[in-house]
Coordinates of C-alpha atoms and ligand atoms in Angstrom, one line a residue:
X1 CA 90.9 71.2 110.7
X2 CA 89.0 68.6 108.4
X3 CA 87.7 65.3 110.4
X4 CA 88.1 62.4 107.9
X5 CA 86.5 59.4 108.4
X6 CA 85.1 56.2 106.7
X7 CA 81.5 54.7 106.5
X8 CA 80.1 51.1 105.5
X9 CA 76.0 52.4 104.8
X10 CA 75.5 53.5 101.6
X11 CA 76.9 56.6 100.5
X12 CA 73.6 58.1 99.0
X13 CA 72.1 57.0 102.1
X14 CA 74.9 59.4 104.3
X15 CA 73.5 63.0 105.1
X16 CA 75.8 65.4 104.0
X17 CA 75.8 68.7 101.8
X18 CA 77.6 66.7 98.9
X19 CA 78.5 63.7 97.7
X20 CA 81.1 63.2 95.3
X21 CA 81.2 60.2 93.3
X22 CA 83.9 59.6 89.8
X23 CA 83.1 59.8 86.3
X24 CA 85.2 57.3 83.9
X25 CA 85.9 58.8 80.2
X26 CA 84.6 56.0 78.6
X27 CA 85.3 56.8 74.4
X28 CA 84.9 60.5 75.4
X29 CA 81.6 59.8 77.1
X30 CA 81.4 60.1 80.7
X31 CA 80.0 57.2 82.6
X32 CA 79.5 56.6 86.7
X33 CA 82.6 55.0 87.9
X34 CA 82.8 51.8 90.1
X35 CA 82.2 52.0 93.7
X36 CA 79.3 54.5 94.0
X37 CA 76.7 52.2 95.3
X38 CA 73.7 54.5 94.2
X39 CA 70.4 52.3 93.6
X40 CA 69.3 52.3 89.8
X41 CA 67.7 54.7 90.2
X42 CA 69.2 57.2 91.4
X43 CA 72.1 55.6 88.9
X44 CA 69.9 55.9 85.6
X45 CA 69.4 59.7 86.7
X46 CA 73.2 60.5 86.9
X47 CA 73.7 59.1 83.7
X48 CA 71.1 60.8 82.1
X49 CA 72.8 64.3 83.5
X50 CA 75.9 63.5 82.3
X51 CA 75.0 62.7 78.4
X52 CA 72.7 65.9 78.9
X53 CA 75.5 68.1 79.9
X54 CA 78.3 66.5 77.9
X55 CA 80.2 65.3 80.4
X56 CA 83.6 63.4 79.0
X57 CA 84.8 61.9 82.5
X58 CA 88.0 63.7 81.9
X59 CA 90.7 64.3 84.4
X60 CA 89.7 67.5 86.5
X61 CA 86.2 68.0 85.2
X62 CA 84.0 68.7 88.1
X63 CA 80.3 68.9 87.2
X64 CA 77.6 69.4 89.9
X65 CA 73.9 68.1 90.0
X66 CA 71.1 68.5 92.6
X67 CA 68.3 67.0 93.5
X68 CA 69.0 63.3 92.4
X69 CA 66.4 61.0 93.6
X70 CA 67.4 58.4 96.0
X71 CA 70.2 60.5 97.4
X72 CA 70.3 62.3 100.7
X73 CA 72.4 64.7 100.1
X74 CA 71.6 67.5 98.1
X75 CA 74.7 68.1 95.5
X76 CA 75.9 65.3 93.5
X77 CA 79.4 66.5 92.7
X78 CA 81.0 64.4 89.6
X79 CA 84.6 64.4 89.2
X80 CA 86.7 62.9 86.4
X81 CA 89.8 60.3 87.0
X82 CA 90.2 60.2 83.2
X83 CA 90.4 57.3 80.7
X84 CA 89.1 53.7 82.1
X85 CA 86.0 51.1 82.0
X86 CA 82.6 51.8 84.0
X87 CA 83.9 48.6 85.7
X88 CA 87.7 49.5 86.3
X89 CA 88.0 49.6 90.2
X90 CA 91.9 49.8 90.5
X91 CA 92.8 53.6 90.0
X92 CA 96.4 54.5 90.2
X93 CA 96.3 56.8 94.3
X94 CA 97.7 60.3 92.4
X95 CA 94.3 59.8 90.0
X96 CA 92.3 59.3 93.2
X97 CA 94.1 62.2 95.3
X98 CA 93.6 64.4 92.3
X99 CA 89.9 63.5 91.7
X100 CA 89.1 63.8 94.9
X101 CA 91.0 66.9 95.3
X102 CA 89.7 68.4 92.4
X103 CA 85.7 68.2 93.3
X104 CA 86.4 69.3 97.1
X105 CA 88.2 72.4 95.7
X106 CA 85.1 73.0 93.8
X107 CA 82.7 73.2 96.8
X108 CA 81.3 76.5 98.2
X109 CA 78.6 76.2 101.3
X110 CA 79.1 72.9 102.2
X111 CA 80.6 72.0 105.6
X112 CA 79.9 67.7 105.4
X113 CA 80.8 65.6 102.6
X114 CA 80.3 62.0 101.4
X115 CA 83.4 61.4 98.8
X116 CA 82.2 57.2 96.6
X117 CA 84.9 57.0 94.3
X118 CA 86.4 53.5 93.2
X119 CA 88.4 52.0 96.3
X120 CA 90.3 48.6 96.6
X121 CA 91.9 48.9 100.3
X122 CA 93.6 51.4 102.7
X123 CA 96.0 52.7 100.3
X124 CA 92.9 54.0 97.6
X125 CA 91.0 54.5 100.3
X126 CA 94.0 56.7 102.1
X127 CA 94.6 58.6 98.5
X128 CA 91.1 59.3 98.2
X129 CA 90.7 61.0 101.7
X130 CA 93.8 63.0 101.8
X131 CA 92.7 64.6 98.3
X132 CA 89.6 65.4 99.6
X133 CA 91.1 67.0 102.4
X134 CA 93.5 68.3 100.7
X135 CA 91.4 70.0 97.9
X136 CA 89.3 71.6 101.1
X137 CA 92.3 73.6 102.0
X138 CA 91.4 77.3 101.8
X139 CA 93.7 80.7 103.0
X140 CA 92.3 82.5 104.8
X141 CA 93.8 85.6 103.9
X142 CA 94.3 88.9 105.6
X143 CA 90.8 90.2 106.1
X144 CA 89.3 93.4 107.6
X145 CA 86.5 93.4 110.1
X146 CA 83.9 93.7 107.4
X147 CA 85.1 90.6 105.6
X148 CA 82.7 87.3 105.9
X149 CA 84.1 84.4 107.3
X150 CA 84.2 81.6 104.6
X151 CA 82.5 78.3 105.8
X152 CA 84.8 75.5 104.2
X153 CA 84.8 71.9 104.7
X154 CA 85.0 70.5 108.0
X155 CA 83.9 66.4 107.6
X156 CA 85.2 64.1 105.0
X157 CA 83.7 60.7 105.0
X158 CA 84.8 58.3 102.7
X159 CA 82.8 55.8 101.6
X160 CA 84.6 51.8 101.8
X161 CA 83.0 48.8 102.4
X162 CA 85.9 47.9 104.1
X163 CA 85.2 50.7 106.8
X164 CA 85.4 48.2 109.7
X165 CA 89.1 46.9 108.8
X166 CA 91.7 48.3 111.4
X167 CA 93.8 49.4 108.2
X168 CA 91.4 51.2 106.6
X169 CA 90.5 52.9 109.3
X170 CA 94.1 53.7 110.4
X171 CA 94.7 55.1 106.8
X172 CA 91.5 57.9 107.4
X173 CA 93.1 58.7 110.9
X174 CA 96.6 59.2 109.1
X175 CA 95.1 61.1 105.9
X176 CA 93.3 63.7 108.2
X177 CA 96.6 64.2 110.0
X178 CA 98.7 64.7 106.7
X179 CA 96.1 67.0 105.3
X180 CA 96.0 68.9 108.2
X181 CA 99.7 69.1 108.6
X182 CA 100.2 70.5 104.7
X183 CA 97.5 72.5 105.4
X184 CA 99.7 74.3 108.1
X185 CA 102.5 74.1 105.8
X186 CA 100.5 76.2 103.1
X187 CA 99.2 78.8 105.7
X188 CA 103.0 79.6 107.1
X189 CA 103.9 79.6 102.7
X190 CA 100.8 81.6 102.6
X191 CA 101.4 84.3 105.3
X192 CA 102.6 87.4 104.1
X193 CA 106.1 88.2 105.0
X194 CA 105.5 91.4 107.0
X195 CA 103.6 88.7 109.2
X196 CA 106.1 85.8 109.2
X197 CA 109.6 86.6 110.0
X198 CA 111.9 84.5 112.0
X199 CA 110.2 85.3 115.6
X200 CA 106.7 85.0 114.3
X201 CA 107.2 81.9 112.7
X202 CA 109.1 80.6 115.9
X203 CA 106.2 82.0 117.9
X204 CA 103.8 80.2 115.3
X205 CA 105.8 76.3 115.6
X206 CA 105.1 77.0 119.8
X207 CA 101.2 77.9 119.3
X208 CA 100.9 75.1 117.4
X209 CA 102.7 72.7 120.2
X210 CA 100.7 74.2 122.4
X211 CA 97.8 73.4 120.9
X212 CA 98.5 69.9 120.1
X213 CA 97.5 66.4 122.3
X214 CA 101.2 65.0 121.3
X215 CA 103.8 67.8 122.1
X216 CA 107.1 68.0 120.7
X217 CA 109.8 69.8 122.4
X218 CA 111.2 73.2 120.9
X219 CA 113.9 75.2 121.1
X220 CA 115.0 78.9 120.0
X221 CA 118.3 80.1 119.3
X222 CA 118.3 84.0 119.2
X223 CA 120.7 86.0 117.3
X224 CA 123.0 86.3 120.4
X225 CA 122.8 82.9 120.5
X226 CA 123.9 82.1 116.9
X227 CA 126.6 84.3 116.9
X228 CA 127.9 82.7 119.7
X229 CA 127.6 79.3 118.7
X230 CA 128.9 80.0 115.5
X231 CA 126.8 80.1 113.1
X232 CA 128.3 82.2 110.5
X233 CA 126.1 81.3 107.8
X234 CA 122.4 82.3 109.4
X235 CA 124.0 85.9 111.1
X236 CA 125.5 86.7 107.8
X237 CA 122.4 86.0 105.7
X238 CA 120.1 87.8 108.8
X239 CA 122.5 90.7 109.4
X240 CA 120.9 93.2 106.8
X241 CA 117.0 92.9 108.3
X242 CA 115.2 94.2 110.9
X243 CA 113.9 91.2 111.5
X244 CA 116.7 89.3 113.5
X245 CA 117.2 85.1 112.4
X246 CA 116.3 82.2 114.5
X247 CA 117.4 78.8 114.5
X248 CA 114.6 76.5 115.8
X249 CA 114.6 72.7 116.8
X250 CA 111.6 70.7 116.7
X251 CA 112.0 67.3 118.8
X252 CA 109.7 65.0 118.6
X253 CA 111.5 61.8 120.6
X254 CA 109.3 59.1 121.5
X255 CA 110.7 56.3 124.1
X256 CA 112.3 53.2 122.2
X257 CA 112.6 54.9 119.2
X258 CA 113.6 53.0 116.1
X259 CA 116.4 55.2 114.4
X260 CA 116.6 59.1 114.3
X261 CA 115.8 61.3 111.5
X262 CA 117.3 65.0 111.2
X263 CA 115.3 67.7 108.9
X264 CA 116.4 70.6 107.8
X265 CA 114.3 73.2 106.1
X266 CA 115.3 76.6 104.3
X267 CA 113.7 79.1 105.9
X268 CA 113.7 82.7 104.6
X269 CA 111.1 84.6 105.2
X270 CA 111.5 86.7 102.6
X271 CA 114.3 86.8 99.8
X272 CA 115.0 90.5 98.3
X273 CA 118.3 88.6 97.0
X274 CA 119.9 91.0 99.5
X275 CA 122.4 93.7 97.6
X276 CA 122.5 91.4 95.0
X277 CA 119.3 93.0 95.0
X278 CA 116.2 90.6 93.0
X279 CA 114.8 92.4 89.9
X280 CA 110.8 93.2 90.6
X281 CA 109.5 90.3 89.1
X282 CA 111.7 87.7 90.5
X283 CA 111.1 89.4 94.4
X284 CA 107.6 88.0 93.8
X285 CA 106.9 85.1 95.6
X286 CA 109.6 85.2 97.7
X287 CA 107.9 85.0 100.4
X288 CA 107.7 81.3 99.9
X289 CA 111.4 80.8 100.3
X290 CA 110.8 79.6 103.7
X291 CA 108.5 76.7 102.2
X292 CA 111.0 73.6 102.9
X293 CA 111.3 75.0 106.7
X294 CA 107.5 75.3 106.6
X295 CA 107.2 71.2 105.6
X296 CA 109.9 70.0 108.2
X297 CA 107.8 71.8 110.8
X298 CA 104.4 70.5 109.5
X299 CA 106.1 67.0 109.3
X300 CA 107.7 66.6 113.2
X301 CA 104.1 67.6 114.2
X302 CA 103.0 65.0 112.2
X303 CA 105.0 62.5 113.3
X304 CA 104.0 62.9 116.6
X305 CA 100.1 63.1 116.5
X306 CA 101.2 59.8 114.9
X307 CA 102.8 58.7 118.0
X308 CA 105.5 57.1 114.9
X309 CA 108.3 55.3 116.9
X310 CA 111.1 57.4 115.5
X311 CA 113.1 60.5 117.2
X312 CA 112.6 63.4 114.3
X313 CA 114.2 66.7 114.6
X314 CA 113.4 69.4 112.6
X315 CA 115.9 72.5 112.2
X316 CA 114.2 75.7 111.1
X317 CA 117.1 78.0 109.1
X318 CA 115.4 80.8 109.4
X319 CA 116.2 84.9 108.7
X320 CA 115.2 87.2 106.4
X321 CA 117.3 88.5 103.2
X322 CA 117.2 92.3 103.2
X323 CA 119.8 94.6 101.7
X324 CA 121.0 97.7 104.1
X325 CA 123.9 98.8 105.8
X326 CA 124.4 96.1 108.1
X327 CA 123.6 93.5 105.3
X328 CA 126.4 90.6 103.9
X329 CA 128.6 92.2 101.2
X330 CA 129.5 90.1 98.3
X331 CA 133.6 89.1 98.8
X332 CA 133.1 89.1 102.9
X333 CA 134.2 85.7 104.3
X334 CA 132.3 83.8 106.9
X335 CA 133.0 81.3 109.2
X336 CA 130.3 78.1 109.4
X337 CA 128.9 76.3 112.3
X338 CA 131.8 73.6 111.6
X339 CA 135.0 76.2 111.1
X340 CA 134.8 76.2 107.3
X341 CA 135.0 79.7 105.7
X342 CA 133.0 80.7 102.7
X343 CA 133.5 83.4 100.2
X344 CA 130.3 84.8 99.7
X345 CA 129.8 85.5 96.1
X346 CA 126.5 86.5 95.6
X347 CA 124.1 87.2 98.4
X348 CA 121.1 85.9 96.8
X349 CA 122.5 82.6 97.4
X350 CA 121.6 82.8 101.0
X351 CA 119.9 79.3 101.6
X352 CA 122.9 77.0 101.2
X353 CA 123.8 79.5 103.7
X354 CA 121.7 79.2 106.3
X355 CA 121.0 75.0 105.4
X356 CA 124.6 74.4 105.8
X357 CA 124.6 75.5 109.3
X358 CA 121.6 73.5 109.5
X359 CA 123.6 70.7 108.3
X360 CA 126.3 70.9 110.8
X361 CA 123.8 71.5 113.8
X362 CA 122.0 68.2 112.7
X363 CA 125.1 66.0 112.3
X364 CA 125.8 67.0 115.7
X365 CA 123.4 64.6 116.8
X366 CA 124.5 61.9 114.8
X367 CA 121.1 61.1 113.4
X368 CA 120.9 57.9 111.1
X369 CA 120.0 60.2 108.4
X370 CA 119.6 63.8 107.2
X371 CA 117.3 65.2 104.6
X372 CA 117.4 69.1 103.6
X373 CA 114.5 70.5 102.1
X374 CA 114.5 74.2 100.2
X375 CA 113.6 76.4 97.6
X376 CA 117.4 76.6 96.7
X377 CA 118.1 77.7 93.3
X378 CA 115.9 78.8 90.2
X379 CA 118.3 76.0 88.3
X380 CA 116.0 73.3 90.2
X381 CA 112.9 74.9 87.5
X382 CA 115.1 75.3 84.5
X383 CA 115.7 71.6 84.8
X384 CA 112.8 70.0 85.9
X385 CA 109.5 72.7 85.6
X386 CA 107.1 74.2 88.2
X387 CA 106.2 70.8 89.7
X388 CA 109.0 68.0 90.0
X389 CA 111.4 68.1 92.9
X390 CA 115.1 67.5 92.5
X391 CA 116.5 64.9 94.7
X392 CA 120.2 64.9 95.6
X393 CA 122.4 62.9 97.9
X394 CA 125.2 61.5 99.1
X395 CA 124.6 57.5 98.8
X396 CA 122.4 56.3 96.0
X397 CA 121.0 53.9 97.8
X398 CA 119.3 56.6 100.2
X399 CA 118.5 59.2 97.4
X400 CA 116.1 56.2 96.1
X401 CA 114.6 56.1 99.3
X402 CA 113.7 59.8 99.6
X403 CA 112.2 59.1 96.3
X404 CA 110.6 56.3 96.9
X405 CA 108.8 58.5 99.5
X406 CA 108.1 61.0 97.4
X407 CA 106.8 58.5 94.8
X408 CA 104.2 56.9 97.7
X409 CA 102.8 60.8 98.9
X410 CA 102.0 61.8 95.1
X411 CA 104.9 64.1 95.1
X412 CA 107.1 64.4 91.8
X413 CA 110.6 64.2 92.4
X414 CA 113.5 63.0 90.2
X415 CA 116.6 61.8 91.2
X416 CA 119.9 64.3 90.3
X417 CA 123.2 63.5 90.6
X418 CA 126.3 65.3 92.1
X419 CA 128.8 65.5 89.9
X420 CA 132.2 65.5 91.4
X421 CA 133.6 67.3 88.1
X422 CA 131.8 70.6 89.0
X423 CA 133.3 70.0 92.9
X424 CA 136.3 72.4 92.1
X425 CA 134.0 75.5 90.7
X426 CA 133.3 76.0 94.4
X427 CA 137.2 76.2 95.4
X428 CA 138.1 79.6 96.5
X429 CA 141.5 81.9 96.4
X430 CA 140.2 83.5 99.6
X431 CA 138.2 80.9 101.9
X432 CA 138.0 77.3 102.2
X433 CA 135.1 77.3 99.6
X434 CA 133.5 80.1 97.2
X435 CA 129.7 79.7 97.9
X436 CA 127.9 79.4 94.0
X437 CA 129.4 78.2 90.8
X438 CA 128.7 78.3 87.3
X439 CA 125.1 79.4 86.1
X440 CA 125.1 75.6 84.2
X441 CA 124.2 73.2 86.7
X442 CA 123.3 75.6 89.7
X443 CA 121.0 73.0 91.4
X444 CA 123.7 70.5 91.3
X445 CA 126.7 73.2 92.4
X446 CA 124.0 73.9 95.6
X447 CA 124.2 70.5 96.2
X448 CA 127.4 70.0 95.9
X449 CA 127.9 73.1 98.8
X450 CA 125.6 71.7 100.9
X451 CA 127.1 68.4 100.9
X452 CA 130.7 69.6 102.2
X453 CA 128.4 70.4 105.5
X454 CA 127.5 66.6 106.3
X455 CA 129.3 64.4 108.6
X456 CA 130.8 61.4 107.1
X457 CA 129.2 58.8 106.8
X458 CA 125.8 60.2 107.3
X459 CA 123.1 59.0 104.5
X460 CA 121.9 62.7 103.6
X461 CA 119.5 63.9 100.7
X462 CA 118.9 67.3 99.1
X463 CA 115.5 68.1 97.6
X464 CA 115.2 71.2 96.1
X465 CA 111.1 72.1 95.7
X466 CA 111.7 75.9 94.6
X467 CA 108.7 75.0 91.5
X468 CA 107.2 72.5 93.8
X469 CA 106.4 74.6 96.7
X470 CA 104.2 77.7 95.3
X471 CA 102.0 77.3 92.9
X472 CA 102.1 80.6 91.1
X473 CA 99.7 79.1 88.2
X474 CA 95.6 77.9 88.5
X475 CA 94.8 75.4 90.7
X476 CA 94.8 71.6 89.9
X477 CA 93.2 68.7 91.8
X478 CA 94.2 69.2 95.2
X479 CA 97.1 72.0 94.6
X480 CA 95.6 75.5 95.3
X481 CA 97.1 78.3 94.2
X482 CA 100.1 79.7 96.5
X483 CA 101.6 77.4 99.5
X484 CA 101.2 73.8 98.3
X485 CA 102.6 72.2 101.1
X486 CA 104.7 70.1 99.0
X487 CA 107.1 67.8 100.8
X488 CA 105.2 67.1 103.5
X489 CA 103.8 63.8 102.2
X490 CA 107.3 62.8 101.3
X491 CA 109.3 63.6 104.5
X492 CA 106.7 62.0 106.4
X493 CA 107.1 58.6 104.5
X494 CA 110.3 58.5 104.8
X495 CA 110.1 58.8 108.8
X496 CA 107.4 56.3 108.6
X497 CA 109.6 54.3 106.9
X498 CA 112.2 54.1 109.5
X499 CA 109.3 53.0 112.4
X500 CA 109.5 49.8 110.7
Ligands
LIG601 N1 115.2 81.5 96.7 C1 116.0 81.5 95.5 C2 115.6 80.4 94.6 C3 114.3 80.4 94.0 C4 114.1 81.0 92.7 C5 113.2 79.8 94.6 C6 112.8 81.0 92.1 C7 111.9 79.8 94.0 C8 111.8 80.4 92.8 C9 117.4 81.4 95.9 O1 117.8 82.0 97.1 C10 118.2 82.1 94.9 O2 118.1 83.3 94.8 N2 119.0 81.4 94.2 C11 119.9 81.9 93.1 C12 121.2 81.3 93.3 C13 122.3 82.0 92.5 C14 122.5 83.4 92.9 C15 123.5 81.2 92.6 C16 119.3 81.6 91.8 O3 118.8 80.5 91.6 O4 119.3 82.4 90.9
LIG602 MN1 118.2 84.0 97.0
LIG603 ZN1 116.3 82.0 98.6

């Protein structure tokens, strides 16, 4: 875990392994950026450095100096937020989260750092310390005993002037939890499947309560216990593996609470497509397919080490989708948590499966509102690329919000609509509903689906992070490669948003 905080002495004054301070790209010259308080110096010296090694102040280029006079730490880390004026001290957050991101992810050997980028309040200030957390985030893998243990960063101190201001200081405490709590999400993304499966990550969610000052209360439902409850869409999807599924609820319900938020996360532990059996290539990666359940458990955590006046419940859909003889054949019917049947088409649509139990389990409780998160449908890349989530919903009005969320965390998301034209390509001569539609549209026909599995009357949104989640490409400010613990930021601004 990464200890944020903030500090009023000047930064070069701080002792740390590194401080970071911003470059501007200043007519493709890089030039120190506002807010880094060195004396002149020390100042004179940077600048010197950069012109010497080129520097162009560019978005994501990191450049690291030692030795600079006047400074206490020994690495000067440079990183670039892009085009602006040496004297520009409003930067939009996601430039700051990135920046910051980007020259944390750059460090090796150092434990303590001083980030001095441009500030103008809690939020900068908030943006700046959750990048630098965030970019701090290393897996540790699956090691043998031979391996040496990486030393990564354990202190983030931002420097503010404002340090002393309740906000400001609220906003550090809040940016240490949300990096912490995506950095949790990317370790469950991260874990290899033959680790997590249902029980494991069940067993995971309690070590973590355990562990934690503000404890949430959870809940298992075996496989016994599904099948009698009726929850036709997890045993269908779990029957073919080893591995048995689980459905588990997070609580986190504080006295007086506000309103009540329900999340539901997609949790496959592994995808094979089941007998609609995934070519080699697309298996790949599947691992992450449990990334949405991942976020709603790293969010309810959240939410209560925040002490946030809202009741949140997370449900965890989770199994695995293996083929074999016991697994789902395409043309069986199965019967939902809420007595609707469903043709099942294609078993490597298993998620709408297993969420729209979910659903029906969280309406239950008649929350004020419902979000679903999950890597549902390649579609959701077609249409909108490796990084923007799709956001769907039943009211406008609440679709906005989720995005408005999203929007505040530095998540992409775009609003998608649900057209009720493509309603009828889920009708079924067999069952009350087919379960896929046409390949045109899939994210919107999986939206669609899910929607027939939420109360009326219930705001509910969709957001579908299959590019979002895993980051199969480099690394980029504070997104490392694998688990990116996307959604996390977003589903824990909307719950804030409900405290009031
Ligand atoms: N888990 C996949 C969706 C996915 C694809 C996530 C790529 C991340 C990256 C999902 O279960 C799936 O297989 N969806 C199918 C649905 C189809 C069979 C209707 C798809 O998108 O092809
Ligand atoms: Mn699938
Ligand atoms: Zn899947």
């Amino acid at each position: 875990m990464t200890t944020v905080n903030v500090s009023d002495r000047p930064a070069h004054d701080l002792k740390a392994d590194v401080l970071v301070l911003a470059t501007v790209d200043t007519d493709g010259k890089a030039a120190l950026a506002a807010g880094h308080g060195l004396p002149r110096g020390a100042a004179t010296h940077v600048a010197a450095q950069l012109a010497a090694l080129h520097a162009t102040g560019a978005a994501e280029e990191v450049l690291t100096i030692a030795a600079v006079p006047g400074v206490a730490a020994a690495r000067v880390v440079l990183t670039g937020l892009g085009k602006a004026s040496a004297r520009t001290t409003a930067f939009d957050h996601e430039v700051l989260r990135r920046g910051a991101g980007a020259a944390s992810r750059s460090l090796k050997n150092a434990t303590r750092i001083v980030v001095a980028l441009p500030t103008t309040g809690a939020e900068s200030v908030a943006a700046v310390a959750e990048g630098a957390a965030l970019g701090a985030y290393r897996y540790a893998g699956v090691r043998g005993p031979s391996a040496q243990p990486t030393k990564g960063v354990t202190t983030v101190t931002v420097a503010t002037s404002d340090a002393r201001v309740k906000a400001v200081k609220a906003a550090a405490t809040r940016a240490g939890i949300l990096a912490d709590a995506k950095a949790y999400a990317r370790d469950l993304v991260n874990t290899p499947p033959n680790q997590l499966f249902p029980q494991s990550f069940a067993d995971s969610v309690k070590a973590r309560n355990a562990a934690a000052t503000a404890k949430v209360t959870i809940k298992v439902l075996d496989e016994k216990a599904l099948e009698k409850g009726g929850f036709g869409g997890i045993v269908g999807v779990g029957q073919g593996s080893v591995n048995p599924p689980r459905m588990v609820t997070l609580t986190w319900n504080p006295p007086r609470a506000k309103a009540s938020v329900a999340l539901v996360g997609k949790g496959i532990t592994f995808d094979s497509g089941g007998l609609n059996l995934k070519p080699a290539a697309s298996m790949l990666g599947m691992k992450s397919d449990m990334a949405g359940a991942a976020a709603v458990a790293a969010t309810v955590f959240a939410a209560a080490e925040l002490g946030l006046p809202v009741k949140v419940t997370g449900y965890l859909c989770l199994a695995e989708n293996m083929p074999s003889g016991t697994a789902q054949r395409p043309s069986d019917v199965v019967t939902m948590r809420n007595g609707t049947t469903v043709e099942i088409l294609d078993t490597d649509a298993e998620g709408r499966m297993v969420l729209g139990d979910g659903i029906c389990l969280a309406g239950e409780a008649k929350p004020d509102a419902i979000v679903d998160i999950a890597t549902l449908t390649g579609a959701q890349m077609v249409a909108l690329g490796a990084r923007v989530a799709g956001i769907m919903a039943n009211e406008d009005t609440f679709r906005d919000r989720v995005g408005t969320a999203a929007a505040s965390a530095g998540e992409s998301a775009w609003p998608m609509p649900l057209p009720t034209d493509l309603r009828s390509q889920l009708d079924s001569s067999v069952a009350d509903l087919a379960h896929k539609g046409e390949r045109w549209g899939g994210m919107l026909t999986a939206g669609l689906f899910l929607r027939e599995f939420v109360t009326e009357g219930t705001p509910w949104a969709h957001v579908d992070i299959a590019g979002p989640s895993y980051n199969e490409g480099s690394p980029w400010g504070y997104t490392p490669k694998g688990g990116t613990g996307f959604g996390v930021g977003t589903l824990l601004a909307l719950v804030e948003g409900y405290a009031g």
